[in-house]
Structures are given as C-alpha cells and as structure tokens.
Amino acid sequence: MPAIKLTLQYDGTRYAGFQRQPNGVTIQEKIENALRRTTGDEALKIGAAAGRTDAGVHARGQVVNFRTDSRIPIDRWPFALNQHLPEDIVVVGAEAVPDDFHARYWAVSKRYRYTIEHAPFQSPMTRLYAYHWAKELNLDLMRRAAGLIEGTHDFAAFRSTGGSAKTSVRSVSRLDLTTTGPLIMINIAADGFLYNMVRIIAGTLLEVGAGRRTLDTVERALTTGQRQFAGKTLAAHGLCLDEVTYGTGPKRPPWEQDEEAE
Amino acid sequence: MPAIKLTLQYDGTRYAGFQRQPNGVTIQEKIENALRRTTGDEALKIGAAAGRTDAGVHARGQVVNFRTDSRIPIDRWPFALNQHLPEDIVVVGAEAVPDDFHARYWAVSKRYRYTIEHAPFQSPMTRLYAYHWAKELNLDLMRRAAGLIEGTHDFAAFRSTGGSAKTSVRSVSRLDLTTTGPLIMINIAADGFLYNMVRIIAGTLLEVGAGRRTLDTVERALTTGQRQFAGKTLAAHGLCLDEVTYGTGPKRPPWEQDEEAE
C-alpha cells in the first residue's frame, strides 16, 4: 500500500493532545475519522506522528504518515480531508513517501516555538496562543541563558517525570529569541525533545529574564541534571510545533528511538 | 462627577457587536456590567464609544467614556474592571478626561485594520482574525487602488444601506498595505467612516488584486457614488478597530456628527 505523509496545523485549545486516549477528544481521533470518511476504510490508522503534542499545544507543522490504497491524487488529499475536519485542524500538505517512512523515526530535527506576550495586559486576540507576562524582563539575560542551553547536553534537568526515553542527551541546534511588538518568540530546534523540555526551557529563560534565576543555576542544571536548577514548566497554550525536518531514512534504528510526548 | 476614558481590546467573535441590543450579548453590556459591579452604581452607563463595531468585529483600541463618583485611583481601573470581564474583553487603559469628553465627538481620527490571510489553506490560529484568500493576488494593483481611494472623497459607493450620516464625504488620511508572512494588512485611517466602509474598501482592493475589478471601476465608484462600482463587503472577522486619536475638544458640534456603526 502506498505511503502518504501529511502536514497539519491545529489549534490545540479544545483538544486533549495529539494522541488517542480514552478520555477527551484528540487530534489523532479527528484525523483518523477524516481519513476513514475520505477513504471508506474503517480500519485506517495513522502510522506515527512527528511529535506527540500535549493537551493545549498547537502545531503549524505537525507531520503524520499513513498507508492507503485510495486513488485520490496526492495533491487533492488536503482538500478531501479538510472537508471532514473541524476548523481548528487543517491539513496543509500531502506527499507520497517511501513505504518505510516513519514520521517520528525519520525526523532529523524538530522546531518548536514558545510565545510570551510581554505587556501590562494580555490581548484577547493572543490569549490562546501566548503566555502572558506583565512584569519586567531582561531580554539580554534571556539570550545569554539561551546561549548556555544551545548545544549538546544532558537535558535530564529539563524534563518532567513520565518520560520514557533511555538517554536524556539531546542536541539543541538552535535556541534564540525573536520579538514582534509585545510578543517574544523562543525558537528551539533539536534532534529530539524530552517530556516537557521546551516548556521547561521557556520557564527557565523567563525566570532568568525576570531576575528570579541566575545564569549560574542554568549551568548547574546542565551539569548536575537536577530538575530543581531549571525553571517551571510554562503553560501548554504558548507552545507550537512549527516544523519537522526529514532525512532520507531513519535517523537511528527504531529500538534506539525516543518516544516521549512533548 | 469626574469623567473617565477607557481603552479596550476585544475579540468580537462571540458578540453581537458593541452596542447594547435586545437580542444577543454585546460588548457594551459586558462593560457596563463590569462598571456596575466595580462601583456598585446600578445605573451606570457608558456615555459613548468611539466606534460602534458590528457583530464579529474586533478591537485593539476601542475607546469609551463614562462618569462616576467612585474613588478608585485612575491607574487601578483596568485591573478592577478586568476582574469582572470575560477573557475576550480587556481594559488596557484608563485616563481622567474633561467632563464634556465624548468618545465619538472628540475623535479626530480612527484607524482600522482589515487582515487577509493569503495562503492555500487558512491557519487555524488566524481563522477568527483574518479573511482567507487562496487564489492569486496582485499586491501592486491593490496598492494602486488604495492610492486612488486615499484622500477626501464622497464615499457614497462604499457604504451599506442602513447608515444615517447626512454627508458621505470623508477624508481617508491613510490607506496602505503591509504584509507579514501570509498576512496582508489593509490599514486605513480617516476622520470618520460610513456603515461598512472599511469592509467595502477591503473588498474592493481584494477584487482589484484578484483581477476581478479594474482600477477604472474604483475611480467610477468615487466619482459616481454608485455602490455597484465598489467591491463586496468582506466578512466582519477580518476587521479590527486599532486606534482612536483625540483632539482637545469636539471635532464638530454634536448636531453635525455622524453616528453610523462601522
């Protein structure tokens, strides 16, 4: 059966995360329902998703794969599926991929964005997509902390309990701050992430910027791997999975792959 | 009684417009309820609003005025009122003003923004704040049409029925297009607007950009005042009242003021 890769955007506000679960409506359920309605194949399932985003987390570039015998032309898939999807989930791309393509195993890099609205009051228009911060922030200090975290480290201190990955070493290839008006965007790309890693890094940078945490403790978090030296896990609604980059095969053999939610 | 001017932001999605009406929940009702709860004055009413935004229209800089004997310090008003407001309405500023201040009569200029998302698919994150357009657009032609409309004209062709203003001559001091990613922002400032004027101007520019209307018809709309030569009224959700600028007294005597919804 031919394999297809889909790129998705969603507003995670109403959902209990990406992955199917007994309690709460999930993105996976909505996508699989749309696939079943489009193909008539009642057993159709998503093979994998690039990132298992948590409840309330958004996506501008989530990737999933599935297999089907349907003869719908590849460029018609987004239109066909969007007819069966609610307005807050949109398929923006479809691509034919090799049979053994795997949205998680083949991903060489994922990029997330955490958005903070730095203003006296939170704008009603960004309330679902940005974490609000009213007090002073030193962006320069935040950028210096980002510089410390960028690179290959043991990120054990930047991980919530509940993750299952065997190693907590990750390579953060990009960690920078961009601003537009009152919005501060923390952009982070890595070869993989631990459970809640982006939200804990965002919390750490915010605490440094607010003068509640020193650059010194950030270094200690990286060297000791102790959770107490990193910042709080910021709220889910500021987080967005922006982009997944793929190689031409699996990055590592499947039995060495991490499978943590993000 | 001292007079106070409030600056508001709101997400108009859930509301039947600014102005109180028998059917549907309005922004005015929510604001007046918050004022009454904050002051204990059950008769307190808003004196005026700068723009009577229609159902679904948003605001980043709506202005209202009211009078009260309450002794709440002026800088505490936003915090006090926001406690009694839903998350999609936020008071971002409060200012003491002269007793005869009037949010509509004293406004010398209002600036609106109409946002178009020009992309194959509409992003779930902007679906409530931008009008989606998937087909080709010629931005250069849109800018030329904007240049024709800018200035002082009789805008009779850019007005929906239902308005009550005595004259349809307005001075558009600014009409330009800015872009960020897939978003096209039509920025328009004028001394006043006719009913649906911004949404009709946005529709006209869009039709010109899409090749469905010539620059010639735009000129005819301005010279003849006939509605048929202007574009369609675009959907409310792309519109936002961005800013109101004030002079030090009424712009014109009250009996010469226009009172159209926008």
Coordinates of C-alpha atoms in Angstrom, one line a residue:
Chain A
M1 CA 0.0 0.0 0.0
P2 CA 1.4 3.4 -0.9
A3 CA 2.5 5.6 2.0
I4 CA 1.5 9.2 2.4
K5 CA 2.9 12.0 4.6
L6 CA 0.6 14.8 5.8
T7 CA 1.5 18.2 7.2
L8 CA -1.0 19.6 9.7
Q9 CA -1.8 22.8 11.5
Y10 CA -4.0 22.8 14.6
D11 CA -5.2 25.0 17.4
G12 CA -4.8 22.7 20.3
T13 CA -7.1 24.6 22.7
R14 CA -10.1 22.3 22.5
Y15 CA -8.1 19.0 22.5
A16 CA -6.7 16.5 25.0
G17 CA -3.4 16.4 23.0
F18 CA -2.4 14.7 19.8
Q19 CA -2.5 11.0 20.8
R20 CA -5.7 9.0 21.0
Q21 CA -6.8 8.3 24.6
P22 CA -9.9 7.1 26.3
N23 CA -10.8 10.4 27.9
G24 CA -11.1 13.5 25.8
V25 CA -11.1 14.3 22.1
T26 CA -7.7 14.2 20.4
I27 CA -6.2 15.4 17.2
Q28 CA -5.4 11.9 16.2
E29 CA -9.0 10.8 16.5
K30 CA -10.2 13.7 14.3
I31 CA -7.6 13.0 11.7
E32 CA -8.3 9.2 11.6
N33 CA -12.0 9.9 11.4
A34 CA -11.4 12.2 8.4
L35 CA -9.1 9.6 6.8
R36 CA -11.8 6.9 7.3
R37 CA -14.6 9.0 5.9
T38 CA -12.4 10.0 2.9
T39 CA -11.2 6.5 2.0
G40 CA -14.1 4.4 3.3
D41 CA -11.5 2.3 5.1
E42 CA -12.9 1.9 8.6
A43 CA -9.6 0.4 9.9
L44 CA -7.3 3.1 8.7
K45 CA -4.9 4.4 11.3
I46 CA -2.1 6.9 11.5
G47 CA 1.2 5.2 11.4
A48 CA 3.0 7.8 13.5
A49 CA 3.2 11.5 14.3
A50 CA 6.4 13.5 14.4
G51 CA 5.6 14.9 17.9
R52 CA 3.0 13.8 20.4
T53 CA 1.9 17.2 21.5
D54 CA 0.3 17.5 24.9
A55 CA -3.2 18.9 25.7
G56 CA -3.5 22.5 24.6
V57 CA -0.3 22.6 22.5
H58 CA -0.6 23.9 18.9
A59 CA 1.0 23.0 15.6
R60 CA 1.9 24.8 12.4
G61 CA 3.9 21.9 11.1
Q62 CA 2.9 18.6 12.6
V63 CA 3.6 15.6 10.4
V64 CA 1.9 12.2 10.3
N65 CA 2.0 9.2 8.0
F66 CA -0.4 6.5 6.9
R67 CA -0.9 3.9 4.2
T68 CA -3.8 3.6 1.8
D69 CA -4.9 2.0 -1.5
S70 CA -7.1 5.0 -2.2
R71 CA -6.6 6.5 -5.7
I72 CA -7.2 10.1 -4.6
P73 CA -4.5 12.2 -6.4
I74 CA -1.8 13.2 -4.0
D75 CA -2.4 17.0 -4.3
R76 CA -6.1 16.5 -3.6
W77 CA -5.7 14.9 -0.1
P78 CA -5.6 18.2 1.8
F79 CA -8.9 19.4 0.3
A80 CA -10.5 15.9 0.7
L81 CA -9.6 15.6 4.3
N82 CA -10.3 19.3 5.3
Q83 CA -13.9 18.7 4.3
H84 CA -14.2 16.2 7.2
L85 CA -12.2 18.2 9.7
P86 CA -13.3 20.9 12.2
E87 CA -12.0 24.5 11.5
D88 CA -9.3 24.1 14.2
I89 CA -7.4 21.3 12.4
V90 CA -6.2 21.8 8.8
V91 CA -4.2 19.6 6.5
V92 CA -1.9 21.9 4.6
G93 CA 0.2 19.4 2.6
A94 CA 0.4 15.8 1.4
E95 CA 3.3 14.0 -0.1
A96 CA 4.0 10.4 -1.4
V97 CA 6.8 8.9 0.7
P98 CA 8.7 5.6 0.7
D99 CA 6.8 2.6 2.2
D100 CA 9.0 2.6 5.3
F101 CA 8.7 6.3 6.0
H102 CA 8.0 7.0 9.7
A103 CA 7.0 10.5 10.8
R104 CA 9.0 10.1 14.1
Y105 CA 11.9 7.8 13.3
W106 CA 12.8 9.7 10.1
A107 CA 12.7 13.2 11.7
V108 CA 16.2 14.6 11.9
S109 CA 15.1 17.9 13.6
K110 CA 12.0 19.4 15.1
R111 CA 11.5 23.1 15.7
Y112 CA 9.1 24.4 18.4
R113 CA 8.2 28.0 19.3
Y114 CA 7.2 29.2 22.7
T115 CA 5.4 32.6 22.7
I116 CA 5.3 35.0 25.6
E117 CA 3.2 38.2 25.5
H118 CA 5.1 40.8 27.4
A119 CA 2.6 43.5 28.1
P120 CA 0.7 45.0 31.0
F121 CA -2.5 43.2 29.9
Q122 CA -2.9 40.1 27.7
S123 CA -4.5 40.9 24.3
P124 CA -7.8 38.9 23.8
M125 CA -6.6 38.0 20.3
T126 CA -3.4 36.2 21.6
R127 CA -4.8 34.8 24.8
L128 CA -5.0 31.2 23.4
Y129 CA -1.5 31.3 21.8
A130 CA 0.8 33.2 24.1
Y131 CA 1.8 33.1 27.8
H132 CA 1.2 36.4 29.4
W133 CA 3.9 38.2 31.4
A134 CA 3.4 41.7 32.8
K135 CA 6.5 42.3 34.9
E136 CA 9.9 43.4 33.8
L137 CA 12.1 41.1 31.6
N138 CA 15.7 41.4 30.7
L139 CA 15.9 40.1 27.2
D140 CA 19.7 40.3 27.1
L141 CA 19.9 37.9 30.1
M142 CA 17.4 35.6 28.5
R143 CA 19.5 35.5 25.3
R144 CA 22.6 34.7 27.4
A145 CA 20.8 31.8 29.1
A146 CA 19.7 30.6 25.7
G147 CA 23.3 30.6 24.6
L148 CA 24.2 28.3 27.5
I149 CA 21.5 25.8 26.7
E150 CA 22.1 25.7 23.0
G151 CA 24.3 22.7 22.0
T152 CA 24.6 19.1 23.0
H153 CA 23.9 18.4 26.7
D154 CA 22.3 16.0 29.1
F155 CA 18.9 17.6 29.5
A156 CA 17.8 15.5 32.4
A157 CA 17.1 18.7 34.4
F158 CA 14.7 19.9 31.7
R159 CA 12.3 17.0 31.8
S160 CA 9.1 16.2 33.6
T161 CA 8.6 12.8 35.2
G162 CA 6.6 10.5 33.0
G163 CA 9.1 10.4 30.1
S164 CA 10.4 7.0 28.9
A165 CA 13.5 7.9 26.8
K166 CA 16.6 5.9 27.6
T167 CA 19.0 8.7 27.3
S168 CA 18.5 12.4 28.1
V169 CA 21.3 13.7 25.9
R170 CA 19.9 15.9 23.1
S171 CA 21.5 18.4 20.6
V172 CA 19.8 21.7 20.6
S173 CA 20.9 23.2 17.2
R174 CA 19.0 26.5 17.6
L175 CA 17.7 28.4 20.6
D176 CA 17.1 32.1 20.1
L177 CA 14.6 34.8 20.9
T178 CA 12.8 37.0 18.3
T179 CA 10.3 39.7 19.1
T180 CA 7.4 41.4 17.2
G181 CA 5.5 44.0 19.1
P182 CA 4.8 42.7 22.6
L183 CA 5.4 39.1 21.6
I184 CA 8.6 37.3 22.5
M185 CA 9.1 34.1 20.5
I186 CA 11.5 31.5 21.9
N187 CA 12.6 29.4 18.9
I188 CA 14.1 26.0 19.6
A189 CA 15.3 23.2 17.3
A190 CA 16.7 19.9 18.3
D191 CA 17.2 16.3 17.2
G192 CA 14.6 15.3 19.8
F193 CA 13.0 16.5 22.9
L194 CA 12.3 15.1 26.4
Y195 CA 8.9 15.3 28.0
N196 CA 8.0 19.0 28.6
M197 CA 11.6 20.0 27.6
V198 CA 10.6 23.1 25.6
R199 CA 8.2 24.4 28.2
I200 CA 10.8 23.9 31.0
I201 CA 13.5 25.7 28.9
A202 CA 11.0 28.5 28.3
G203 CA 10.3 28.7 32.0
T204 CA 14.0 28.8 32.7
L205 CA 14.6 31.6 30.3
L206 CA 11.6 33.5 31.7
E207 CA 12.8 33.2 35.3
V208 CA 16.3 34.4 34.2
G209 CA 14.7 37.4 32.4
A210 CA 12.6 38.2 35.5
G211 CA 15.7 38.1 37.7
R212 CA 14.4 35.1 39.7
R213 CA 17.1 32.8 38.5
T214 CA 20.8 33.3 37.8
L215 CA 22.8 32.2 34.8
D216 CA 24.8 30.2 37.3
T217 CA 21.8 27.9 38.1
V218 CA 21.2 27.3 34.4
E219 CA 24.8 26.0 34.1
R220 CA 24.2 23.9 37.2
A221 CA 21.0 22.4 35.7
L222 CA 23.0 21.3 32.7
T223 CA 25.9 19.9 34.7
T224 CA 24.0 18.2 37.5
G225 CA 20.9 17.1 35.6
Q226 CA 18.8 18.1 38.7
R227 CA 15.3 19.4 37.9
Q228 CA 15.4 21.9 40.8
F229 CA 18.0 24.1 39.0
A230 CA 15.8 24.6 35.9
G231 CA 12.6 26.7 35.8
K232 CA 9.0 25.9 36.0
T233 CA 7.1 24.2 33.1
L234 CA 5.3 27.0 31.4
A235 CA 1.6 26.6 30.3
A236 CA 0.8 24.5 27.2
H237 CA -1.0 27.2 25.3
G238 CA 2.2 29.2 24.5
L239 CA 3.7 26.2 22.7
C240 CA 3.6 25.4 19.0
L241 CA 5.3 22.7 16.9
D242 CA 6.5 24.7 14.0
E243 CA 8.4 22.5 11.7
V244 CA 9.8 19.0 11.3
T245 CA 12.8 18.3 9.0
Y246 CA 13.4 14.9 7.5
G247 CA 16.3 12.9 6.2
T248 CA 16.1 10.1 3.6
G249 CA 15.8 7.3 6.1
P250 CA 15.5 6.5 9.8
K251 CA 17.8 8.7 11.9
R252 CA 18.6 5.8 14.3
P253 CA 17.3 2.3 14.4
P254 CA 13.7 2.2 15.8
W255 CA 14.8 0.4 19.0
E256 CA 17.0 3.4 19.9
Q257 CA 14.3 5.9 19.3
D258 CA 12.7 8.0 22.0
E259 CA 9.0 8.1 22.3
E260 CA 8.2 10.9 24.7
A261 CA 5.3 13.3 24.4
E262 CA 6.3 16.9 24.1
Chain B
M1 CA -19.0 63.6 38.5
P2 CA -15.5 63.1 37.2
A3 CA -15.2 61.7 33.7
I4 CA -13.1 58.7 32.7
K5 CA -11.9 57.4 29.3
L6 CA -11.2 53.7 28.9
T7 CA -9.3 52.0 26.2
L8 CA -10.5 48.4 25.4
Q9 CA -9.4 45.4 23.4
Y10 CA -11.8 42.7 22.5
D11 CA -12.2 39.5 20.4
G12 CA -15.6 40.2 18.8
T13 CA -16.2 36.6 17.8
R14 CA -18.7 35.8 20.5
Y15 CA -20.6 39.1 20.5
A16 CA -23.5 40.7 18.6
G17 CA -21.4 43.9 18.2
F18 CA -20.5 46.7 20.5
Q19 CA -23.9 48.4 21.1
R20 CA -26.5 47.1 23.5
Q21 CA -29.5 45.5 21.8
P22 CA -32.3 43.2 22.8
N23 CA -31.1 40.1 21.0
G24 CA -27.6 38.9 21.6
V25 CA -24.8 39.6 24.1
T26 CA -22.9 42.8 23.4
I27 CA -19.5 44.3 24.4
Q28 CA -21.3 47.4 25.9
E29 CA -23.4 45.1 28.1
K30 CA -20.3 43.3 29.4
I31 CA -18.5 46.6 30.1
E32 CA -21.5 48.2 31.8
N33 CA -22.0 45.2 33.9
A34 CA -18.3 45.3 35.0
L35 CA -18.6 49.1 35.7
R36 CA -21.7 48.4 37.8
R37 CA -20.1 45.6 39.8
T38 CA -16.9 47.6 40.3
T39 CA -18.7 50.8 41.5
G40 CA -21.9 49.4 43.0
D41 CA -23.8 52.0 40.9
E42 CA -26.5 50.0 39.3
A43 CA -27.5 52.9 36.9
L44 CA -24.0 53.5 35.5
K45 CA -23.9 53.6 31.7
I46 CA -21.3 54.2 29.1
G47 CA -21.5 57.7 27.7
A48 CA -20.3 56.8 24.2
A49 CA -18.0 54.6 22.3
A50 CA -15.6 55.8 19.6
G51 CA -16.8 53.2 17.1
R52 CA -19.9 51.1 17.1
T53 CA -18.3 47.9 15.8
D54 CA -20.6 45.4 14.2
A55 CA -21.1 41.7 15.2
G56 CA -17.8 39.8 15.0
V57 CA -15.5 42.9 14.6
H58 CA -12.5 43.1 16.9
A59 CA -10.8 46.0 18.7
R60 CA -7.3 46.7 19.9
G61 CA -8.0 50.3 20.7
Q62 CA -11.8 50.9 21.2
V63 CA -12.5 54.0 23.5
V64 CA -15.4 54.6 25.7
N65 CA -16.2 57.2 28.4
F66 CA -18.3 57.2 31.5
R67 CA -18.8 59.3 34.7
T68 CA -18.6 58.1 38.2
D69 CA -18.1 59.3 41.8
S70 CA -16.1 56.2 42.6
R71 CA -12.7 56.9 44.4
I72 CA -10.8 54.1 42.7
P73 CA -7.4 55.6 41.7
I74 CA -7.3 56.1 37.9
D75 CA -4.5 53.6 37.3
R76 CA -6.4 50.9 39.1
W77 CA -9.4 50.9 36.9
P78 CA -8.2 48.4 34.3
F79 CA -7.3 45.9 37.0
A80 CA -10.6 46.5 38.8
L81 CA -12.7 46.1 35.7
N82 CA -10.8 43.2 34.2
Q83 CA -11.8 41.1 37.3
H84 CA -15.4 41.4 36.2
L85 CA -14.8 40.9 32.4
P86 CA -14.6 37.7 30.4
E87 CA -11.2 36.8 28.9
D88 CA -12.1 38.1 25.5
I89 CA -12.7 41.7 26.7
V90 CA -9.8 43.6 28.3
V91 CA -9.5 47.1 29.6
V92 CA -5.9 48.2 28.8
G93 CA -6.0 51.9 29.8
A94 CA -7.9 54.5 31.9
E95 CA -7.5 58.2 31.9
A96 CA -9.2 61.1 33.6
V97 CA -10.7 63.4 31.0
P98 CA -12.6 66.7 31.0
D99 CA -16.3 66.5 32.0
D100 CA -17.5 67.1 28.4
F101 CA -15.3 64.5 26.8
H102 CA -17.2 62.3 24.3
A103 CA -15.5 59.2 22.8
R104 CA -17.1 59.8 19.4
Y105 CA -17.5 63.5 19.1
W106 CA -13.9 64.3 20.2
A107 CA -12.3 61.6 18.0
V108 CA -10.3 63.4 15.2
S109 CA -9.2 60.1 13.5
K110 CA -9.8 56.4 13.7
R111 CA -7.6 53.7 12.4
Y112 CA -8.9 50.3 11.3
R113 CA -7.1 47.2 10.0
Y114 CA -8.5 44.6 7.7
T115 CA -6.5 41.4 7.6
I116 CA -6.4 38.9 4.7
E117 CA -4.6 35.6 5.0
H118 CA -3.3 34.8 1.6
A119 CA -2.4 31.2 1.7
P120 CA -3.6 27.9 0.1
F121 CA -5.2 27.0 3.5
Q122 CA -6.3 29.1 6.4
S123 CA -4.3 28.7 9.5
P124 CA -6.4 27.5 12.5
M125 CA -4.6 30.1 14.6
T126 CA -5.8 33.1 12.5
R127 CA -9.2 31.8 11.4
L128 CA -11.0 34.1 13.7
Y129 CA -9.0 37.2 12.8
A130 CA -8.2 37.1 9.1
Y131 CA -10.3 36.6 6.0
H132 CA -8.9 33.7 3.9
W133 CA -8.0 34.1 0.2
A134 CA -6.3 31.2 -1.6
K135 CA -6.1 32.4 -5.2
E136 CA -3.6 34.7 -6.8
L137 CA -3.4 38.4 -5.7
N138 CA -1.6 41.3 -7.3
L139 CA -0.4 43.4 -4.4
D140 CA 0.9 46.1 -6.7
L141 CA -2.6 46.6 -8.2
M142 CA -4.1 46.6 -4.7
R143 CA -1.7 49.4 -3.7
R144 CA -2.6 51.4 -6.7
A145 CA -6.3 51.1 -5.9
A146 CA -5.5 52.1 -2.3
G147 CA -3.8 55.2 -3.7
L148 CA -6.9 56.2 -5.6
I149 CA -9.1 55.8 -2.5
E150 CA -6.9 57.7 -0.1
G151 CA -7.8 61.3 0.2
T152 CA -11.0 63.3 0.6
H153 CA -13.9 61.9 -1.4
D154 CA -17.6 61.3 -1.4
F155 CA -17.7 57.6 -0.2
A156 CA -21.4 57.0 -1.0
A157 CA -20.4 54.0 -3.1
F158 CA -18.5 52.5 -0.1
R159 CA -21.5 52.3 2.2
S160 CA -24.1 49.7 3.1
T161 CA -27.7 50.7 3.4
G162 CA -28.8 51.4 6.9
G163 CA -26.4 54.3 7.6
S164 CA -27.8 57.6 8.8
A165 CA -25.0 60.1 8.3
K166 CA -26.0 63.3 6.5
T167 CA -23.0 63.6 4.3
S168 CA -20.9 60.8 2.8
V169 CA -17.8 62.9 2.3
R170 CA -14.8 61.5 4.4
S171 CA -11.1 62.1 4.5
V172 CA -9.0 59.0 4.4
S173 CA -5.6 60.1 5.6
R174 CA -4.0 56.7 5.3
L175 CA -4.7 53.6 3.2
D176 CA -1.8 51.2 2.8
L177 CA -1.0 47.5 2.7
T178 CA 1.6 45.9 4.9
T179 CA 2.5 42.2 4.9
T180 CA 3.9 39.7 7.4
G181 CA 4.2 36.1 6.3
P182 CA 0.9 35.1 4.6
L183 CA -1.0 38.0 6.2
I184 CA -1.9 41.2 4.3
M185 CA -3.0 44.0 6.5
I186 CA -5.0 46.8 5.0
N187 CA -4.5 49.8 7.2
I188 CA -7.0 52.7 7.0
A189 CA -7.3 55.9 8.9
A190 CA -10.0 58.5 8.4
D191 CA -11.8 61.3 10.2
G192 CA -14.9 59.1 10.2
F193 CA -16.4 56.1 8.5
L194 CA -19.7 55.2 6.8
Y195 CA -21.6 52.0 7.6
N196 CA -19.3 49.0 6.4
M197 CA -17.0 51.4 4.7
V198 CA -13.8 49.6 5.7
R199 CA -15.1 46.2 4.8
I200 CA -16.3 47.5 1.4
I201 CA -12.9 49.2 0.7
A202 CA -11.2 45.9 1.7
G203 CA -13.5 44.0 -0.7
T204 CA -12.8 46.5 -3.5
L205 CA -9.0 46.1 -3.0
L206 CA -9.3 42.3 -2.9
E207 CA -11.3 42.2 -6.1
V208 CA -8.8 44.5 -7.8
G209 CA -5.9 42.3 -6.6
A210 CA -7.7 39.2 -7.9
G211 CA -8.2 40.7 -11.3
R212 CA -12.0 40.8 -10.9
R213 CA -12.3 44.6 -10.9
T214 CA -10.3 47.3 -12.8
L215 CA -8.8 50.4 -11.3
D216 CA -11.2 52.2 -13.6
T217 CA -14.3 51.0 -11.7
V218 CA -12.7 52.2 -8.5
E219 CA -12.5 55.6 -9.9
R220 CA -16.0 55.4 -11.1
A221 CA -17.2 54.3 -7.6
L222 CA -15.6 57.5 -6.3
T223 CA -17.0 59.8 -8.9
T224 CA -20.5 58.4 -9.3
G225 CA -21.1 57.3 -5.7
Q226 CA -22.8 54.2 -7.0
R227 CA -22.5 51.1 -4.9
Q228 CA -22.2 48.7 -7.9
F229 CA -18.8 50.1 -8.8
A230 CA -17.3 49.1 -5.4
G231 CA -16.5 45.6 -4.2
K232 CA -18.3 43.3 -1.9
T233 CA -18.5 43.8 1.9
L234 CA -15.8 41.4 3.3
A235 CA -16.6 39.3 6.4
A236 CA -16.6 41.0 9.8
H237 CA -14.0 38.8 11.4
G238 CA -11.1 40.3 9.4
L239 CA -11.8 43.8 10.8
C240 CA -10.2 45.3 13.9
L241 CA -10.5 48.9 15.3
D242 CA -6.9 49.6 16.0
E243 CA -6.6 53.1 17.3
V244 CA -8.6 56.3 18.0
T245 CA -6.9 59.7 18.1
Y246 CA -8.3 62.6 20.1
G247 CA -8.2 66.4 19.9
T248 CA -8.8 68.7 22.9
G249 CA -12.4 69.2 22.2
P250 CA -15.3 68.1 19.9
K251 CA -14.2 67.9 16.3
R252 CA -17.6 69.3 15.1
P253 CA -20.7 70.4 17.0
P254 CA -22.7 67.3 18.1
W255 CA -25.6 68.0 15.7
E256 CA -23.2 67.7 12.8
Q257 CA -21.8 64.4 14.0
D258 CA -22.2 61.1 12.2
E259 CA -23.5 58.2 14.1
E260 CA -23.0 55.2 11.9
A261 CA -22.0 51.7 13.0
E262 CA -18.8 50.5 11.5

